[in-house]
Short mmCIF file of C-alpha atoms in Angstrom, two decimals:
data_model
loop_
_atom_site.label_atom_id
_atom_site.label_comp_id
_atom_site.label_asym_id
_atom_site.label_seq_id
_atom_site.Cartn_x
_atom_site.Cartn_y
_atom_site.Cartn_z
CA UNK A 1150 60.98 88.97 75.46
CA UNK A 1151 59.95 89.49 79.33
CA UNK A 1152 58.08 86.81 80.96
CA UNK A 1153 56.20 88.27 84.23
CA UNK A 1154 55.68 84.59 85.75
CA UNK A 1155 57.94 84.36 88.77
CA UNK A 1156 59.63 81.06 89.23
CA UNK A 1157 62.13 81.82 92.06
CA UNK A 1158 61.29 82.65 95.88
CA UNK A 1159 62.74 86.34 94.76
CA UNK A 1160 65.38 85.63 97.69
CA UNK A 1161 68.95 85.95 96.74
CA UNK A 1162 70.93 82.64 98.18
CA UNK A 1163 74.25 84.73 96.99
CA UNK A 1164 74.83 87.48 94.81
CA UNK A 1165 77.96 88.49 93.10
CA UNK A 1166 79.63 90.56 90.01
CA UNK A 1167 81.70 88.80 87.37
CA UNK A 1168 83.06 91.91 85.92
CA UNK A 1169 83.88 92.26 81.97
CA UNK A 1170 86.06 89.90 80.47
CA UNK A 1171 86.48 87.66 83.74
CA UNK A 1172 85.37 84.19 83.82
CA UNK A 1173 84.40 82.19 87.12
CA UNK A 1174 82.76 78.35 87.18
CA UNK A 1175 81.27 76.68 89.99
CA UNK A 1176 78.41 74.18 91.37
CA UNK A 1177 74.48 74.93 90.74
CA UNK A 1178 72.34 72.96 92.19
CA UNK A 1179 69.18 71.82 90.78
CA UNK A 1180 65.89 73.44 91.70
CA UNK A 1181 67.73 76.73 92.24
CA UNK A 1182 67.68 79.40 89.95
CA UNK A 1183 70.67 81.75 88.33
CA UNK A 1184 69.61 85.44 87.32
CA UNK A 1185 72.26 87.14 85.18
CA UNK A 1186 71.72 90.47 85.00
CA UNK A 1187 73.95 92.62 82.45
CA UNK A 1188 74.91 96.23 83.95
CA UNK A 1189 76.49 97.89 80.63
CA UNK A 1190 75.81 97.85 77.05
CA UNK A 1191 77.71 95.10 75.38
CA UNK A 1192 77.03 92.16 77.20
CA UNK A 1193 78.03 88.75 76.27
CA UNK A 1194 78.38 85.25 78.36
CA UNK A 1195 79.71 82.57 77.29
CA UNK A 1196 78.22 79.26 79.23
CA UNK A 1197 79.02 75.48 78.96
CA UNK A 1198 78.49 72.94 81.97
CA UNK A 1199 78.56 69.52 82.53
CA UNK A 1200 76.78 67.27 84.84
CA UNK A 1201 78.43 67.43 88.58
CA UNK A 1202 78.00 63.97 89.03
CA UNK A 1203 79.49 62.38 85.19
CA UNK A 1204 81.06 64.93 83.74
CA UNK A 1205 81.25 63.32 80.81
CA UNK A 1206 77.24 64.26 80.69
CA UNK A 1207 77.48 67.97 78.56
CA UNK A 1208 75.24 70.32 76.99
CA UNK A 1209 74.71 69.25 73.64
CA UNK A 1210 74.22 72.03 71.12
CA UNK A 1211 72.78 70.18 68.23
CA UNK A 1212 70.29 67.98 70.07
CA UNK A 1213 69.03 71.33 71.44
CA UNK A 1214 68.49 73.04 68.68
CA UNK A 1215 67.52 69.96 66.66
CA UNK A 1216 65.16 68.84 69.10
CA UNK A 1217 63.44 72.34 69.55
CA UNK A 1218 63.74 73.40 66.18
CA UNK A 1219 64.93 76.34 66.67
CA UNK A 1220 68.29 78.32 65.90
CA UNK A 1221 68.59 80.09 69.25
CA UNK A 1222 67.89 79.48 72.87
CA UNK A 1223 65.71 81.91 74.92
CA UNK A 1224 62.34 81.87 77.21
CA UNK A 1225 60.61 78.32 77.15
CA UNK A 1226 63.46 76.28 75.99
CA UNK A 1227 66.11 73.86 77.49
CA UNK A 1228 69.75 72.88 77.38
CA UNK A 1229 69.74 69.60 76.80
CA UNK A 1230 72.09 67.36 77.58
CA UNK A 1231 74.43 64.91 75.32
CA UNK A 1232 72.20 61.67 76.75
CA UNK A 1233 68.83 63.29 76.50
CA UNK A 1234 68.05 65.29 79.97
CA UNK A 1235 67.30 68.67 81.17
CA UNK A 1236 70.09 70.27 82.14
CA UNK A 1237 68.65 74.62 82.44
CA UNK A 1238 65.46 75.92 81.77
CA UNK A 1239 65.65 79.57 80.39
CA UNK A 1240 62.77 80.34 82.00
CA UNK A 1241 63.15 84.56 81.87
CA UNK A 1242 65.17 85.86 78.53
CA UNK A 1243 64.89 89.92 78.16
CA UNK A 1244 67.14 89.91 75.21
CA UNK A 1245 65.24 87.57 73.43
CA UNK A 1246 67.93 85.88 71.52
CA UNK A 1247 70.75 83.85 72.79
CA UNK A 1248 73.28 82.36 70.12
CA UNK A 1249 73.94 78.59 70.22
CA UNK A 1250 75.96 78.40 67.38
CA UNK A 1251 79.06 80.61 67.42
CA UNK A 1252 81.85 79.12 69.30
CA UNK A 1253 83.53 81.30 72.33
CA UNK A 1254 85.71 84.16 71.15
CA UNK A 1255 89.30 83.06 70.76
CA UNK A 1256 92.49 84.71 71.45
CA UNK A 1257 93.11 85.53 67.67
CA UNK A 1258 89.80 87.09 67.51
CA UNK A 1259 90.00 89.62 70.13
CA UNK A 1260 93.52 90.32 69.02
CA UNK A 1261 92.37 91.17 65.52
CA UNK A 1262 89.24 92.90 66.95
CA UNK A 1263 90.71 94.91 69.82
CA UNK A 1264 94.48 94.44 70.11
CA UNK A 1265 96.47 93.29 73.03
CA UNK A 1266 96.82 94.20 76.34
CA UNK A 1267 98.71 91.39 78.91
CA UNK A 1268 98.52 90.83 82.37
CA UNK A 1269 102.05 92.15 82.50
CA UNK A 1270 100.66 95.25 80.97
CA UNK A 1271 98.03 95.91 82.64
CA UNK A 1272 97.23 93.53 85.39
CA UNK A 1273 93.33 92.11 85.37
CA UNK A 1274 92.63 95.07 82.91
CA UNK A 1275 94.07 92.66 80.36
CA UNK A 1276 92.35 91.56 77.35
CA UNK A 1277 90.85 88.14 77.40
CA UNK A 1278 89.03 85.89 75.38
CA UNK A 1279 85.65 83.13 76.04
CA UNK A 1280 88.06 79.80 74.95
CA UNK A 1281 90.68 80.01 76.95
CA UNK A 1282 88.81 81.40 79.97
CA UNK A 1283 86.19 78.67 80.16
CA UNK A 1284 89.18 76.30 79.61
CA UNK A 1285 91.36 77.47 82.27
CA UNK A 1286 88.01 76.92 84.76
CA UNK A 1287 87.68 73.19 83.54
CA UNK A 1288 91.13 72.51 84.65
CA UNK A 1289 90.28 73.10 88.09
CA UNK A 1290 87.56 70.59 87.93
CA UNK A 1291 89.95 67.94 86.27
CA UNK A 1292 88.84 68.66 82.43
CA UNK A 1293 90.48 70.09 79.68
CA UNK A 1294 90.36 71.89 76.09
CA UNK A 1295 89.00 68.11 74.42
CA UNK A 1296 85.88 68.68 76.99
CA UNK A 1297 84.83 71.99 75.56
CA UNK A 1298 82.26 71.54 73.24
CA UNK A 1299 79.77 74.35 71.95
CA UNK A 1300 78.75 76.81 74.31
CA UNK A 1301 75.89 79.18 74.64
CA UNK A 1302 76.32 82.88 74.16
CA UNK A 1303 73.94 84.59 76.29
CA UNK A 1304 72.98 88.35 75.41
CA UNK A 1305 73.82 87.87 71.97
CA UNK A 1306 72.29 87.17 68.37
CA UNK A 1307 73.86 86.94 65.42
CA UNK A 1308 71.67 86.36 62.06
CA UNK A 1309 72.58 84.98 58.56
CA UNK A 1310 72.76 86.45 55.03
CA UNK A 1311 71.83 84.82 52.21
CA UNK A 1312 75.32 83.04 51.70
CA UNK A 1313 74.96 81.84 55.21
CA UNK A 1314 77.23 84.17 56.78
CA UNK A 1315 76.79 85.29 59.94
CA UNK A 1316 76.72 88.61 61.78
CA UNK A 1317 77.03 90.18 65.03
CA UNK A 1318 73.73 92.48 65.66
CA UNK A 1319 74.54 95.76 68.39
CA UNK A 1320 72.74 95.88 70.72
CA UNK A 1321 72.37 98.22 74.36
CA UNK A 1322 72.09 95.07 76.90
CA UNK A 1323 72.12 97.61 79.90
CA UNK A 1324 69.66 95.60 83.14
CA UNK A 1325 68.30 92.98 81.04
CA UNK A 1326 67.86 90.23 82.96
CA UNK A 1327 68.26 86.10 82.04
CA UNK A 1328 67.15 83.85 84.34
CA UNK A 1329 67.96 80.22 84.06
CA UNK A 1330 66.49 77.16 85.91
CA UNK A 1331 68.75 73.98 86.68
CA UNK A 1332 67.18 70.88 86.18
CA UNK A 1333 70.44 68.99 87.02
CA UNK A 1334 73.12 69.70 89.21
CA UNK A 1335 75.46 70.98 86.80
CA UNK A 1336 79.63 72.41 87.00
CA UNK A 1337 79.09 75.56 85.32
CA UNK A 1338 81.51 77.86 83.44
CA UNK A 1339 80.99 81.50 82.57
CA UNK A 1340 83.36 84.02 80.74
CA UNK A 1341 81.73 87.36 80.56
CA UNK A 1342 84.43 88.10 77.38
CA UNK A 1343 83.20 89.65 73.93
CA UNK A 1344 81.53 87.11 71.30
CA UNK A 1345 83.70 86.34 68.71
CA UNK A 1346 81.89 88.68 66.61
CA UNK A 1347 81.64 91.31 67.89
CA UNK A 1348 82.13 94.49 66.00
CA UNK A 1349 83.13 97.17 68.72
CA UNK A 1350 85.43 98.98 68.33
CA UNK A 1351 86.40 99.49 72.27
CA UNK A 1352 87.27 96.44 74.32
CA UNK A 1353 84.43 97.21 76.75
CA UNK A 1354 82.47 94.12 77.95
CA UNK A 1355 79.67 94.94 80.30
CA UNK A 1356 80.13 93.60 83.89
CA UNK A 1357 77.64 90.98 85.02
CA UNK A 1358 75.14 90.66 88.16
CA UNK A 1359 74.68 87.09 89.26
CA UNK A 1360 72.73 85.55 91.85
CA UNK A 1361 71.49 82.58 92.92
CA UNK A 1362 67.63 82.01 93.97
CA UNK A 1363 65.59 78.84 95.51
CA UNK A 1364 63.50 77.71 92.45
CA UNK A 1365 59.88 77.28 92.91
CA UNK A 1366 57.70 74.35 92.19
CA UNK A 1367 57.16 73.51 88.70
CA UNK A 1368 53.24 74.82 87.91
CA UNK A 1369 50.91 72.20 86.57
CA UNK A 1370 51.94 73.91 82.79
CA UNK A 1371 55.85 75.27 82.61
CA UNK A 1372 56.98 77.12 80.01
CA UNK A 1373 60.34 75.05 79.01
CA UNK A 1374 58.45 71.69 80.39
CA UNK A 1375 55.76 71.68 77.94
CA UNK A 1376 56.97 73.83 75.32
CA UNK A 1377 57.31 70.69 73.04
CA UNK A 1378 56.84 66.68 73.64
CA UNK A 1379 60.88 66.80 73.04
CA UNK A 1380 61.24 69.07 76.44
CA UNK A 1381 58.64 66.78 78.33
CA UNK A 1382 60.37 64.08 77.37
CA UNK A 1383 63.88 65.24 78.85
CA UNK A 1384 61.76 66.23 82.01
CA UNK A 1385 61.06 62.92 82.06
CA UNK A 1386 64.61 61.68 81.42
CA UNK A 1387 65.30 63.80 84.87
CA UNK A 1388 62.51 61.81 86.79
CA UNK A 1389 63.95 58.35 86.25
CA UNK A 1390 67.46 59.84 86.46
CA UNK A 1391 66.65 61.52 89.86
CA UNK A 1392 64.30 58.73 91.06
CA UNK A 1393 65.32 57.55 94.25
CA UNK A 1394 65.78 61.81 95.21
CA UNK A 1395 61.81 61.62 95.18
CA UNK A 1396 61.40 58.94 97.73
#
């Protein structure tokens, strides 16, 4: 789904390229805007953050969903957080579909899937998986595998049958584009590894644009804001949190 509303000054603060299978983590700011833009085919980020002031403040999957019904994240809603605030807008989704409910591909999964290749093997061709990637970035921010909670796969759906059990649907991600607004200046982690489910046969994950805009002004109507009273609610969750900011 595109959305043609522009919600970023459409100048690039810093752009880089987290290739396939590589995982970084970082600051974002609030009121600044993160494009991802996928470059190949099969396309899959795995994101969790935390708040960069109490990290013990995390995206909370069910409260998101819950609160939004919805089974998947994409343009117009939020990732809320475990006390009830904003953390990101998606406030651009190409795909359409993001999955909240899978957890990051583990190391048993891509071995079964794809095999094993080690850094020994073949240096930073080497086959990695979402868990311990997004792990190994929370230790250099002091937290650890008890922090990780459910994470967000972006560029990916998966869909039910009727005994509940889900699967992986192909798709060609090649230039779509996710854009997602911080409300809250988060620690973010991203590992651009295969979902967990994924049924290629090649380990192949696309390599993925980022970069980093100035967000603009929230319009008198925003499309995550007022998407429901449960989003205006967290908005305003944000306002008391970030009160004495607006003096």
């Amino acid at each position: 789904m595109s959305n043609i509303h522009q919600y970023h000054n459409d100048q690039a603060l810093w752009t880089e390229i987290l290739p396939g299978g590589h995982h970084c983590s970082g600051r974002i700011q609030r009121g600044t805007v993160l494009q991802l833009k996928a470059l190949a085919a099969h396309a899959n980020v795995s994101l969790f953050c935390v708040n960069y002031e109490d990290k013990l403040e995390r995206y909370n999957m069910s409260d998101s969903l819950k609160a939004q019904h919805t089974v998947f994240l994409s343009t117009g809603n939020i990732l809320a957080s475990d006390l009830g605030r904003a953390m990101i807008s998606i406030v651009k989704d190409d795909h359409g579909w993001n999955d909240a409910i899978c957890a990051p591909s583990s190391a048993v999964q891509i071995k079964q899937q794809f095999g094993i290749q080690t850094f020994q093997d073949v240096r930073n061709d080497m086959y990695r998986n979402a868990k311990d990637s997004l792990i190994l970035e929370m230790t250099k921010f002091g937290l650890g595998a008890t922090d990780l909670s459910a994470t967000v796969n972006l560029f990916s759906k998966v869909t039910p049958d009727d005994a509940g059990h889900l699967s992986y649907i192909e798709s060609n991600n090649t230039n779509q584009i996710i854009e997602l607004r911080f409300e809250m200046d988060c620690l973010v982690f991203l590992s651009a590894a295969p979902h967990g489910l994924d049924t290629s046969i090649e380990y192949a994950p696309a390599d993925i644009e980022l970069k980093l805009f100035k967000a603009l002004p929230l319009d008198e109507t925003d499309v995550c804001r007022d998407a429901c009273p449960q989003n205006q609610r967290a908005f305003q969750n944000n306002a008391r949190y970030y009160a004495l900011d607006a003096v």
